Short mmCIF file of C-alpha atoms in Angstrom, two decimals:
data_model
loop_
_atom_site.label_atom_id
_atom_site.label_comp_id
_atom_site.label_asym_id
_atom_site.label_seq_id
_atom_site.Cartn_x
_atom_site.Cartn_y
_atom_site.Cartn_z
CA UNK B 1 0.00 0.00 0.00
CA UNK B 2 2.85 2.37 0.81
CA UNK B 3 5.07 1.22 -2.03
CA UNK B 4 5.01 4.63 -3.71
CA UNK B 5 2.89 7.16 -1.85
CA UNK B 6 2.99 10.92 -2.06
CA UNK B 7 1.20 12.34 0.94
CA UNK B 8 -1.16 14.71 -0.78
CA UNK B 9 -3.67 12.56 1.11
CA UNK B 10 -2.72 14.52 4.22
CA UNK B 11 -4.79 17.45 3.02
CA UNK B 12 -7.72 15.16 2.12
CA UNK B 13 -7.82 13.86 5.67
CA UNK B 14 -8.25 17.46 6.80
CA UNK B 15 -11.14 17.93 4.41
CA UNK B 16 -9.57 19.51 1.35
CA UNK B 17 -7.45 17.81 -1.30
CA UNK B 18 -4.92 20.62 -1.56
CA UNK B 19 -1.17 20.85 -1.67
CA UNK B 20 0.26 19.77 1.71
CA UNK B 21 1.99 22.43 3.81
CA UNK B 22 5.48 21.16 2.94
CA UNK B 23 6.98 19.26 -0.04
CA UNK B 24 5.51 15.78 -0.43
CA UNK B 25 7.46 12.88 0.98
CA UNK B 26 8.04 9.80 -1.13
CA UNK B 27 7.81 6.50 0.73
CA UNK B 28 9.21 4.34 -2.04
CA UNK B 29 11.58 1.58 -0.85
CA UNK B 30 15.23 2.23 -1.65
CA UNK B 31 17.37 -0.89 -2.19
CA UNK B 32 21.11 -1.04 -1.58
CA UNK B 33 23.08 0.31 -4.54
CA UNK B 34 26.53 0.87 -3.15
CA UNK B 35 29.61 1.63 -5.22
CA UNK B 36 33.27 1.43 -4.18
CA UNK B 37 34.41 4.61 -2.45
CA UNK B 38 37.07 6.75 -4.12
CA UNK B 39 38.30 8.01 -0.74
CA UNK B 40 41.60 6.75 0.67
CA UNK B 41 41.61 4.11 3.38
CA UNK B 42 41.38 5.65 6.83
CA UNK B 43 40.05 9.01 5.63
CA UNK B 44 37.72 9.12 8.64
CA UNK B 45 40.68 9.33 11.04
CA UNK B 46 41.53 12.79 9.75
CA UNK B 47 40.00 15.98 11.12
CA UNK B 48 36.45 16.96 10.14
CA UNK B 49 35.02 20.43 9.71
CA UNK B 50 31.51 20.94 11.05
CA UNK B 51 29.75 23.24 8.58
CA UNK B 52 26.52 25.17 9.00
CA UNK B 53 25.79 25.51 5.30
CA UNK B 54 23.50 28.50 5.87
CA UNK B 55 26.42 30.32 7.48
CA UNK B 56 29.37 29.19 5.37
CA UNK B 57 29.47 30.77 1.89
CA UNK B 58 26.78 32.38 -0.25
CA UNK B 59 27.11 31.87 -4.01
CA UNK B 60 24.02 33.74 -5.26
CA UNK B 61 23.89 36.98 -3.25
CA UNK B 62 20.73 36.14 -1.30
CA UNK B 63 22.59 36.43 2.01
CA UNK B 64 22.25 32.70 2.79
CA UNK B 65 25.01 30.15 2.48
CA UNK B 66 24.47 27.29 0.04
CA UNK B 67 25.98 24.09 -1.33
CA UNK B 68 27.59 25.82 -4.28
CA UNK B 69 29.30 28.25 -1.93
CA UNK B 70 30.65 25.33 0.08
CA UNK B 71 31.88 23.66 -3.11
CA UNK B 72 33.72 26.86 -4.04
CA UNK B 73 35.46 26.72 -0.63
CA UNK B 74 36.84 23.19 -0.92
CA UNK B 75 40.36 24.29 -1.89
CA UNK B 76 40.55 26.33 1.33
CA UNK B 77 39.45 23.29 3.34
CA UNK B 78 41.91 21.01 1.57
CA UNK B 79 44.76 23.46 2.25
CA UNK B 80 43.74 23.56 5.90
CA UNK B 81 44.14 19.80 6.06
CA UNK B 82 40.63 18.56 6.87
CA UNK B 83 39.68 15.12 5.60
CA UNK B 84 35.94 15.21 6.24
CA UNK B 85 32.97 17.56 6.34
CA UNK B 86 29.98 17.26 8.65
CA UNK B 87 27.06 19.22 7.23
CA UNK B 88 24.43 20.32 9.71
CA UNK B 89 20.97 19.40 8.34
CA UNK B 90 20.59 20.20 4.66
CA UNK B 91 17.20 18.51 4.20
CA UNK B 92 14.02 20.58 3.93
CA UNK B 93 12.88 21.87 7.30
CA UNK B 94 10.08 23.81 8.95
CA UNK B 95 12.50 26.14 10.71
CA UNK B 96 14.45 27.11 7.57
CA UNK B 97 17.48 27.72 9.75
CA UNK B 98 19.05 25.08 11.98
CA UNK B 99 17.29 22.33 10.04
CA UNK B 100 16.46 19.89 12.83
CA UNK B 101 12.69 20.16 12.23
CA UNK B 102 12.70 18.01 9.08
CA UNK B 103 9.83 18.15 6.58
CA UNK B 104 11.36 16.00 3.81
CA UNK B 105 14.00 13.36 4.48
CA UNK B 106 14.93 13.03 0.81
CA UNK B 107 14.98 16.62 -0.38
CA UNK B 108 17.44 19.53 -0.09
CA UNK B 109 16.47 22.76 1.68
CA UNK B 110 15.64 25.13 -1.17
CA UNK B 111 17.87 27.90 0.21
CA UNK B 112 20.85 25.54 -0.11
CA UNK B 113 20.29 24.38 -3.68
CA UNK B 114 19.37 21.08 -5.30
CA UNK B 115 20.26 17.42 -5.27
CA UNK B 116 22.42 18.15 -8.30
CA UNK B 117 24.32 20.71 -6.23
CA UNK B 118 24.92 18.07 -3.56
CA UNK B 119 26.10 15.60 -6.20
CA UNK B 120 28.60 18.17 -7.45
CA UNK B 121 29.80 18.90 -3.91
CA UNK B 122 30.40 15.18 -3.36
CA UNK B 123 32.25 14.85 -6.66
CA UNK B 124 34.48 17.83 -5.97
CA UNK B 125 35.12 16.89 -2.33
CA UNK B 126 36.01 13.31 -3.23
CA UNK B 127 38.41 14.54 -5.90
CA UNK B 128 40.26 16.32 -3.07
CA UNK B 129 40.23 13.31 -0.75
CA UNK B 130 37.55 14.82 1.49
CA UNK B 131 34.57 12.79 2.70
CA UNK B 132 31.15 14.30 3.41
CA UNK B 133 28.70 13.24 6.10
CA UNK B 134 25.46 14.97 6.99
CA UNK B 135 23.16 15.27 9.95
CA UNK B 136 20.31 12.78 10.08
CA UNK B 137 17.42 13.42 12.47
CA UNK B 138 15.97 9.98 13.13
CA UNK B 139 14.25 10.76 16.44
CA UNK B 140 11.64 13.27 15.30
CA UNK B 141 10.20 15.18 12.37
CA UNK B 142 8.65 18.61 12.11
CA UNK B 143 5.01 18.86 13.13
CA UNK B 144 4.37 20.13 9.58
CA UNK B 145 5.93 17.02 8.01
CA UNK B 146 3.25 15.42 5.79
CA UNK B 147 3.60 12.16 7.71
CA UNK B 148 2.62 13.83 10.99
CA UNK B 149 -0.06 15.97 9.34
CA UNK B 150 -1.74 12.78 8.20
CA UNK B 151 -1.12 11.02 11.54
CA UNK B 152 -2.84 13.72 13.56
CA UNK B 153 -5.69 14.12 11.09
CA UNK B 154 -7.34 10.78 11.82
CA UNK B 155 -6.98 7.97 14.35
CA UNK B 156 -7.51 5.55 11.46
CA UNK B 157 -4.69 7.01 9.38
CA UNK B 158 -2.05 4.46 8.31
CA UNK B 159 0.50 7.00 9.55
CA UNK B 160 -0.98 7.21 13.06
CA UNK B 161 1.29 4.56 14.55
CA UNK B 162 4.37 6.13 13.01
CA UNK B 163 4.31 8.54 15.94
CA UNK B 164 3.79 8.06 19.69
CA UNK B 165 0.23 8.64 20.91
CA UNK B 166 -1.76 8.17 24.09
CA UNK B 167 -5.49 8.81 24.54
CA UNK B 168 -4.67 10.61 27.79
CA UNK B 169 -1.33 12.26 28.47
CA UNK B 170 0.57 10.12 31.00
CA UNK B 171 1.39 11.74 34.32
CA UNK B 172 4.78 12.09 35.98
CA UNK B 173 6.92 12.82 32.93
CA UNK B 174 9.65 15.44 33.24
CA UNK B 175 12.10 15.89 30.38
CA UNK B 176 14.43 18.82 31.07
CA UNK B 177 11.77 20.52 33.15
CA UNK B 178 8.80 20.08 30.85
CA UNK B 179 6.08 17.51 30.15
CA UNK B 180 6.81 16.02 26.70
CA UNK B 181 3.18 15.06 25.98
CA UNK B 182 1.09 17.50 23.92
CA UNK B 183 -2.67 17.52 23.40
CA UNK B 184 -3.95 17.17 19.85
CA UNK B 185 -7.57 16.47 18.75
CA UNK B 186 -8.62 14.57 21.87
CA UNK B 187 -5.39 12.62 22.42
CA UNK B 188 -1.71 13.41 23.09
CA UNK B 189 1.53 12.86 21.21
CA UNK B 190 5.07 12.59 22.54
CA UNK B 191 7.72 15.15 21.57
CA UNK B 192 11.06 15.22 23.39
CA UNK B 193 12.07 18.60 21.96
CA UNK B 194 8.72 20.38 22.04
CA UNK B 195 5.40 20.31 20.19
CA UNK B 196 6.92 21.46 16.89
CA UNK B 197 9.03 18.26 16.63
CA UNK B 198 7.00 15.07 17.36
CA UNK B 199 8.90 11.85 18.02
CA UNK B 200 8.68 8.93 15.62
CA UNK B 201 7.44 5.63 17.01
CA UNK B 202 10.62 3.65 16.39
CA UNK B 203 9.05 0.47 17.75
CA UNK B 204 7.04 0.44 14.52
CA UNK B 205 8.96 -1.50 11.83
CA UNK B 206 7.33 0.57 9.06
CA UNK B 207 8.65 3.83 10.52
CA UNK B 208 12.09 2.32 11.02
CA UNK B 209 12.17 0.95 7.47
CA UNK B 210 11.21 4.39 6.15
CA UNK B 211 14.32 5.82 7.80
CA UNK B 212 16.46 2.94 6.58
CA UNK B 213 15.26 3.60 3.03
CA UNK B 214 16.02 7.31 3.46
CA UNK B 215 19.54 6.52 4.68
CA UNK B 216 20.12 4.32 1.62
CA UNK B 217 18.77 7.14 -0.56
CA UNK B 218 21.70 9.35 0.51
CA UNK B 219 24.32 6.61 0.66
CA UNK B 220 23.43 5.49 -2.84
CA UNK B 221 24.18 9.03 -4.04
CA UNK B 222 27.69 8.76 -2.65
CA UNK B 223 27.31 10.43 0.75
CA UNK B 224 30.03 9.17 3.07
CA UNK B 225 28.00 8.74 6.25
CA UNK B 226 26.01 10.52 8.91
CA UNK B 227 26.05 12.33 12.21
CA UNK B 228 22.97 11.10 14.08
CA UNK B 229 21.12 13.57 16.24
CA UNK B 230 19.72 12.85 19.71
CA UNK B 231 20.17 9.07 19.73
CA UNK B 232 19.52 8.62 23.51
CA UNK B 233 15.88 9.60 22.90
CA UNK B 234 14.90 7.19 20.14
CA UNK B 235 12.78 4.92 22.33
CA UNK B 236 11.27 5.73 25.74
CA UNK B 237 9.88 3.10 28.10
CA UNK B 238 8.26 5.16 30.87
CA UNK B 239 8.51 8.42 32.80
CA UNK B 240 11.64 7.23 34.56
CA UNK B 241 13.31 5.25 31.77
CA UNK B 242 13.23 7.68 28.87
CA UNK B 243 16.94 8.22 28.21
CA UNK B 244 19.63 5.85 26.89
CA UNK B 245 17.34 2.82 26.73
CA UNK B 246 18.61 -0.62 25.60
CA UNK B 247 16.24 -0.57 22.63
CA UNK B 248 17.82 2.68 21.40
CA UNK B 249 21.32 1.18 21.51
CA UNK B 250 20.08 -1.85 19.59
CA UNK B 251 18.41 0.30 16.94
CA UNK B 252 21.60 2.27 16.35
CA UNK B 253 23.47 -1.00 16.06
CA UNK B 254 21.16 -1.83 13.15
CA UNK B 255 21.78 1.60 11.66
CA UNK B 256 25.52 1.12 11.92
CA UNK B 257 25.26 -2.23 10.15
CA UNK B 258 23.29 -0.59 7.34
CA UNK B 259 25.79 2.26 6.91
CA UNK B 260 28.86 0.01 7.15
CA UNK B 261 27.52 -2.23 4.39
CA UNK B 262 28.68 0.61 2.14
CA UNK B 263 32.36 1.03 1.40
CA UNK B 264 34.39 3.36 3.69
CA UNK B 265 31.39 5.01 5.32
CA UNK B 266 31.44 6.68 8.74
CA UNK B 267 28.86 7.49 11.39
CA UNK B 268 29.03 9.36 14.68
CA UNK B 269 26.34 9.96 17.27
CA UNK B 270 25.27 12.78 19.56
CA UNK B 271 24.71 11.41 23.07
CA UNK B 272 25.39 13.75 25.95
CA UNK B 273 24.76 11.75 29.13
CA UNK B 274 26.78 8.57 28.48
CA UNK B 275 28.78 9.21 25.31
CA UNK B 276 31.35 6.44 25.75
CA UNK B 277 28.63 3.79 25.89
CA UNK B 278 27.32 4.93 22.51
CA UNK B 279 30.76 4.50 20.94
CA UNK B 280 30.50 0.74 21.49
CA UNK B 281 30.72 -1.44 18.34
CA UNK B 282 27.21 -2.77 18.98
CA UNK B 283 25.78 0.78 19.05
CA UNK B 284 27.10 3.73 17.02
CA UNK B 285 30.80 2.85 16.90
CA UNK B 286 31.70 6.50 17.49
CA UNK B 287 30.17 9.29 19.57
CA UNK B 288 31.10 12.81 20.62
CA UNK B 289 33.16 13.00 23.79
CA UNK B 290 30.80 15.37 25.60
CA UNK B 291 32.31 16.68 28.80
CA UNK B 292 35.86 16.54 27.49
CA UNK B 293 35.41 19.86 25.66
CA UNK B 294 34.84 21.71 28.93
CA UNK B 295 37.95 20.13 30.48
CA UNK B 296 40.02 21.13 27.42
CA UNK B 297 39.02 24.79 27.63
CA UNK B 298 39.68 24.87 31.39
CA UNK B 299 43.03 23.11 30.94
CA UNK B 300 44.06 25.76 28.42
CA UNK B 301 43.40 28.33 31.14
CA UNK B 302 45.77 26.46 33.46
CA UNK B 303 43.26 24.62 35.66
CA UNK B 304 45.22 21.70 37.15
CA UNK B 305 42.16 19.53 37.82
CA UNK B 306 41.06 19.95 34.22
CA UNK B 307 44.56 19.10 32.97
CA UNK B 308 44.39 15.86 34.94
CA UNK B 309 40.90 15.11 33.57
CA UNK B 310 42.14 15.58 30.00
CA UNK B 311 45.15 13.34 30.62
CA UNK B 312 42.90 10.63 32.08
CA UNK B 313 40.09 10.74 29.52
CA UNK B 314 41.42 8.27 26.96
CA UNK B 315 42.79 5.91 29.57
CA UNK B 316 39.28 4.44 29.63
CA UNK B 317 37.34 6.01 26.74
CA UNK B 318 37.27 4.28 23.33
CA UNK B 319 39.93 5.72 21.03
CA UNK B 320 37.31 6.22 18.31
CA UNK B 321 35.48 9.01 20.15
CA UNK B 322 34.84 12.26 18.32
CA UNK B 323 36.45 15.28 19.99
CA UNK B 324 35.80 19.02 19.82
CA UNK B 325 36.13 22.27 21.77
CA UNK B 326 32.73 23.70 20.74
CA UNK B 327 29.93 23.16 18.26
CA UNK B 328 26.59 24.61 17.16
CA UNK B 329 24.86 24.05 20.53
CA UNK B 330 25.38 26.51 23.38
CA UNK B 331 25.28 23.72 25.97
CA UNK B 332 28.66 22.59 24.61
CA UNK B 333 30.06 26.05 25.32
CA UNK B 334 30.63 29.40 23.67
CA UNK B 335 32.91 29.65 20.66
CA UNK B 336 36.46 28.91 21.80
CA UNK B 337 37.57 32.52 21.29
CA UNK B 338 34.97 33.65 23.82
CA UNK B 339 35.78 30.84 26.26
CA UNK B 340 39.41 31.98 26.51
CA UNK B 341 38.50 35.68 26.21
CA UNK B 342 40.71 36.18 23.18
CA UNK B 343 43.91 34.85 24.76
CA UNK B 344 45.65 33.44 21.68
CA UNK B 345 48.17 31.38 23.67
CA UNK B 346 45.35 29.62 25.51
CA UNK B 347 43.48 29.27 22.22
CA UNK B 348 46.40 27.43 20.62
CA UNK B 349 46.79 25.18 23.65
CA UNK B 350 43.12 24.18 23.55
CA UNK B 351 43.34 23.47 19.82
CA UNK B 352 46.51 21.43 20.14
CA UNK B 353 45.06 19.48 23.05
CA UNK B 354 42.18 17.97 21.11
CA UNK B 355 43.81 17.85 17.68
CA UNK B 356 46.65 15.66 19.00
CA UNK B 357 44.62 13.40 21.30
CA UNK B 358 43.11 10.10 20.10
CA UNK B 359 39.73 10.20 18.43
CA UNK B 360 38.42 12.05 15.40
CA UNK B 361 38.52 15.83 15.90
CA UNK B 362 35.64 17.98 14.68
CA UNK B 363 36.59 21.61 14.07
CA UNK B 364 33.65 24.01 14.19
CA UNK B 365 33.70 26.25 11.12
CA UNK B 366 35.56 29.52 11.76
CA UNK B 367 37.35 28.07 14.77
CA UNK B 368 40.49 27.81 12.64
CA UNK B 369 40.66 31.63 12.42
CA UNK B 370 39.49 32.39 15.96
CA UNK B 371 35.95 33.52 15.18
CA UNK B 372 34.06 34.98 18.12
CA UNK B 373 30.34 34.63 18.65
CA UNK B 374 27.91 36.84 16.77
CA UNK B 375 27.77 40.49 17.75
CA UNK B 376 24.68 41.27 19.84
CA UNK B 377 23.40 37.67 19.73
CA UNK B 378 22.86 35.07 22.44
CA UNK B 379 22.13 31.36 22.71
CA UNK B 380 22.55 29.09 19.69
CA UNK B 381 22.26 31.88 17.06
CA UNK B 382 25.38 33.50 18.55
CA UNK B 383 27.31 30.38 17.51
CA UNK B 384 25.83 30.12 14.00
CA UNK B 385 26.95 33.33 12.32
CA UNK B 386 28.33 33.82 8.79
CA UNK B 387 31.88 32.61 8.24
CA UNK B 388 34.51 35.36 8.52
CA UNK B 389 36.20 35.13 5.12
CA UNK B 390 37.38 38.74 5.04
CA UNK B 391 37.51 41.71 7.39
CA UNK B 392 34.59 43.46 5.70
CA UNK B 393 32.38 44.42 8.64
CA UNK B 394 29.26 44.47 6.44
CA UNK B 395 29.51 41.14 4.60
CA UNK B 396 32.59 39.29 5.99
CA UNK B 397 33.22 38.16 2.41
CA UNK B 398 30.44 35.66 3.05
CA UNK B 399 28.01 37.22 0.59
CA UNK B 400 27.65 40.07 -1.86
CA UNK B 401 24.16 40.62 -0.45
CA UNK B 402 22.95 41.19 3.08
CA UNK B 403 23.98 38.44 5.54
CA UNK B 404 21.08 36.52 7.08
CA UNK B 405 22.47 37.09 10.59
CA UNK B 406 24.84 39.39 12.46
CA UNK B 407 28.54 38.78 11.84
CA UNK B 408 31.16 37.54 14.27
CA UNK B 409 32.11 40.21 16.82
CA UNK B 410 35.79 40.07 15.77
CA UNK B 411 35.37 39.80 12.01
CA UNK B 412 37.61 42.80 11.37
CA UNK B 413 40.66 41.10 12.87
CA UNK B 414 39.95 37.36 12.84
CA UNK B 415 39.21 36.30 9.29
CA UNK B 416 40.65 33.89 6.75
CA UNK B 417 42.02 36.54 4.38
CA UNK B 418 44.03 38.26 7.09
CA UNK B 419 45.53 35.01 8.34
CA UNK B 420 46.36 33.22 5.09
CA UNK B 421 49.85 34.69 4.75
CA UNK B 422 50.65 35.18 8.44
CA UNK B 423 52.97 32.41 9.65
CA UNK B 424 52.05 33.22 13.26
CA UNK B 425 48.28 33.22 12.78
CA UNK B 426 45.77 30.86 14.36
CA UNK B 427 45.06 29.52 10.86
CA UNK B 428 48.75 28.66 10.36
CA UNK B 429 48.77 26.92 13.73
CA UNK B 430 45.76 24.79 12.79
CA UNK B 431 47.45 23.86 9.52
CA UNK B 432 50.52 22.76 11.47
CA UNK B 433 48.49 20.62 13.88
CA UNK B 434 46.57 18.98 11.04
CA UNK B 435 49.81 18.39 9.17
CA UNK B 436 50.96 16.33 12.16
CA UNK B 437 47.75 14.26 12.06
CA UNK B 438 47.99 13.81 8.30
CA UNK B 439 51.67 12.80 8.19
CA UNK B 440 52.08 10.87 11.46
CA UNK B 441 49.84 7.77 11.59
CA UNK B 442 50.51 7.39 15.32
CA UNK B 443 48.82 10.78 15.93
CA UNK B 444 45.87 10.03 13.65
CA UNK B 445 45.02 6.56 14.90
CA UNK B 446 47.66 5.31 17.32
CA UNK B 447 47.49 4.08 20.90
CA UNK B 448 47.40 6.30 23.98
CA UNK B 449 50.11 5.38 26.45
CA UNK B 450 51.94 6.59 29.58
CA UNK B 451 49.92 9.76 30.13
CA UNK B 452 51.16 11.92 33.00
CA UNK B 453 50.65 15.32 34.59
CA UNK B 454 53.43 17.30 36.24
CA UNK B 455 52.27 20.59 37.68
CA UNK B 456 50.55 22.36 34.78
CA UNK B 457 52.23 20.23 32.12
CA UNK B 458 50.81 17.12 30.49
CA UNK B 459 52.37 14.45 28.29
CA UNK B 460 51.59 11.14 26.65
CA UNK B 461 52.85 8.79 23.96
CA UNK B 462 51.09 7.62 20.80
CA UNK B 463 52.20 4.52 18.91
CA UNK B 464 51.23 2.71 15.73
CA UNK B 465 53.38 -0.03 14.27
CA UNK B 466 57.00 1.04 14.54
CA UNK B 467 56.16 4.75 14.84
CA UNK B 468 56.06 6.31 18.33
CA UNK B 469 55.45 9.95 19.19
CA UNK B 470 55.66 11.93 22.41
CA UNK B 471 53.29 14.88 22.93
CA UNK B 472 53.99 17.49 25.62
CA UNK B 473 51.89 20.53 26.54
CA UNK B 474 52.79 23.17 29.10
CA UNK B 475 49.69 25.10 30.12
CA UNK B 476 51.59 27.26 32.61
CA UNK B 477 52.57 30.86 31.95
CA UNK B 478 56.12 30.01 33.07
CA UNK B 479 58.68 27.58 31.56
CA UNK B 480 58.85 24.10 33.04
CA UNK B 481 61.18 21.10 32.97
CA UNK B 482 59.53 17.69 33.01
CA UNK B 483 60.97 14.22 33.46
CA UNK B 484 59.38 11.89 30.97
CA UNK B 485 59.58 8.22 31.84
CA UNK B 486 58.64 4.93 30.20
CA UNK B 487 60.47 5.75 26.99
CA UNK B 488 62.54 3.12 25.15
CA UNK B 489 66.02 2.94 26.70
CA UNK B 490 68.36 5.42 25.03
CA UNK B 491 65.70 6.62 22.57
CA UNK B 492 66.41 9.73 20.51
CA UNK B 493 63.70 12.39 20.68
CA UNK B 494 63.52 14.14 17.31
CA UNK B 495 61.39 17.32 17.16
CA UNK B 496 58.37 17.02 14.88
CA UNK B 497 56.84 20.26 16.20
CA UNK B 498 58.00 22.93 16.33
CA UNK B 499 60.51 22.46 13.56
CA UNK B 500 63.97 23.28 14.77
CA UNK B 501 63.07 22.52 18.37
CA UNK B 502 65.53 21.15 20.90
CA UNK B 503 66.21 17.42 20.49
CA UNK B 504 66.33 15.11 23.50
CA UNK B 505 67.52 11.68 24.52
CA UNK B 506 66.31 9.10 27.01
CA UNK B 507 68.79 7.55 29.41
CA UNK B 508 69.36 3.83 29.84
CA UNK B 509 66.37 3.70 32.17
CA UNK B 510 64.04 5.26 29.60
CA UNK B 511 63.77 8.72 31.18
CA UNK B 512 64.40 12.12 29.57
CA UNK B 513 64.45 15.60 31.09
CA UNK B 514 62.89 18.10 28.70
CA UNK B 515 62.53 21.88 28.91
CA UNK B 516 59.12 23.26 27.96
CA UNK B 517 58.63 26.94 27.14
CA UNK B 518 55.64 28.67 28.72
CA UNK B 519 52.28 27.81 27.14
CA UNK B 520 53.85 25.58 24.55
CA UNK B 521 53.25 22.44 22.50
CA UNK B 522 56.05 20.03 21.63
CA UNK B 523 55.81 16.82 19.62
CA UNK B 524 58.73 14.39 19.26
CA UNK B 525 59.36 11.34 17.16
CA UNK B 526 60.72 8.65 19.49
CA UNK B 527 63.43 6.67 17.73
CA UNK B 528 65.50 3.81 19.10
#
């Protein structure tokens, strides 16, 4: 019955066979049609750039970023050294901004372009060795999605059980201080994130298969994977057991199996309460290391407890975690520039900390030039401003029209054009850190060994095959000398960063005394 259904019927249910409020959603099954990936092996171990397409680069002067603008920026991203892009939602949405209120799971937001524009972005990115993943919102749709419009229009609708309904709103529920049940036409539906985004009933195989078909729709086009939004909330059992339920882990295990059937694909999940559990092979395989970002920013400011927390993190966490210092959500923190109040030494330390640790680092667009939050803005919009390409305080080089939102507060000084030729710029520092990841396999995907903290300094070793590296960071505003143990006896310590740094040597007991300048990063190749 649902083999190929366009939901114009949604309007008929409401009494008038008119065009539905959002583009129609096709429910046609999508079979596997995978092709070999052209990306190099291990591409997903490189750094990603998280991109808010609306805020990245405008190609048509309407003041809104788009896919063609992003495609035009790929040479900049390649030169920076990123190996992957995470696109915040690019599917059609009711909000026409952040994109998490999806109205069409197989269509591109009109402001961003067309499916052909996405195809061209993928072709051009792949030609540069860059993979592309996008946000997928499996937990909920927009309330204006044709599926939900039909579901709420009639209790007998075939779409009714695709969402979560109760005749009477259950009592005792409290999700982040609010009751997630909302009255609608004599019954109530469940919506974790508010009435405008109703939750799918992911106990219903038909709803799950719809999402699986939609995932294959994108993978078949050559997309390289997904970032999955809000996975702890996929399935709720009761008012107490509504977060991180076993059924949700199992469902994401099925999703991972679907994605990994395709060649060289990657997925990563957003799960804030218990992120390491979601990185398990039987769940997502990778998840963002929420909590670590706050420790990194505090460590950069010299907080000794935070330095210890950073040093300890990967002693127990899976090495495949995704790391960051900020993202598009204010709960993860302000933009890094604002967290360190413009202290460039602390900024570099924070960047080096997560770019050299295990895991897959996700750089938030503009972070590589020290973008501040939006002038006069607050909350999430403050973090989602146009990219600072130039110092133009009217357009930031983002558009030749009028930008959709206020610019970064420091656009005049912190922009890509000003930093491109400055060897001491934040941009040059990011390029140097990514060069280490891209040329030293032990940094990109090696082990994490012998971590230690000495005062306000931290160190650890990374190893892969015969390659071993030593990473040292001094967060103090004064020079320090550290004794590094558990090195190979008599090993030579050859500076990998900074170039021309002081070499070192371990004694017969495997210990070396090394001088660290104030607020510095040093990386050594350990050679026997």
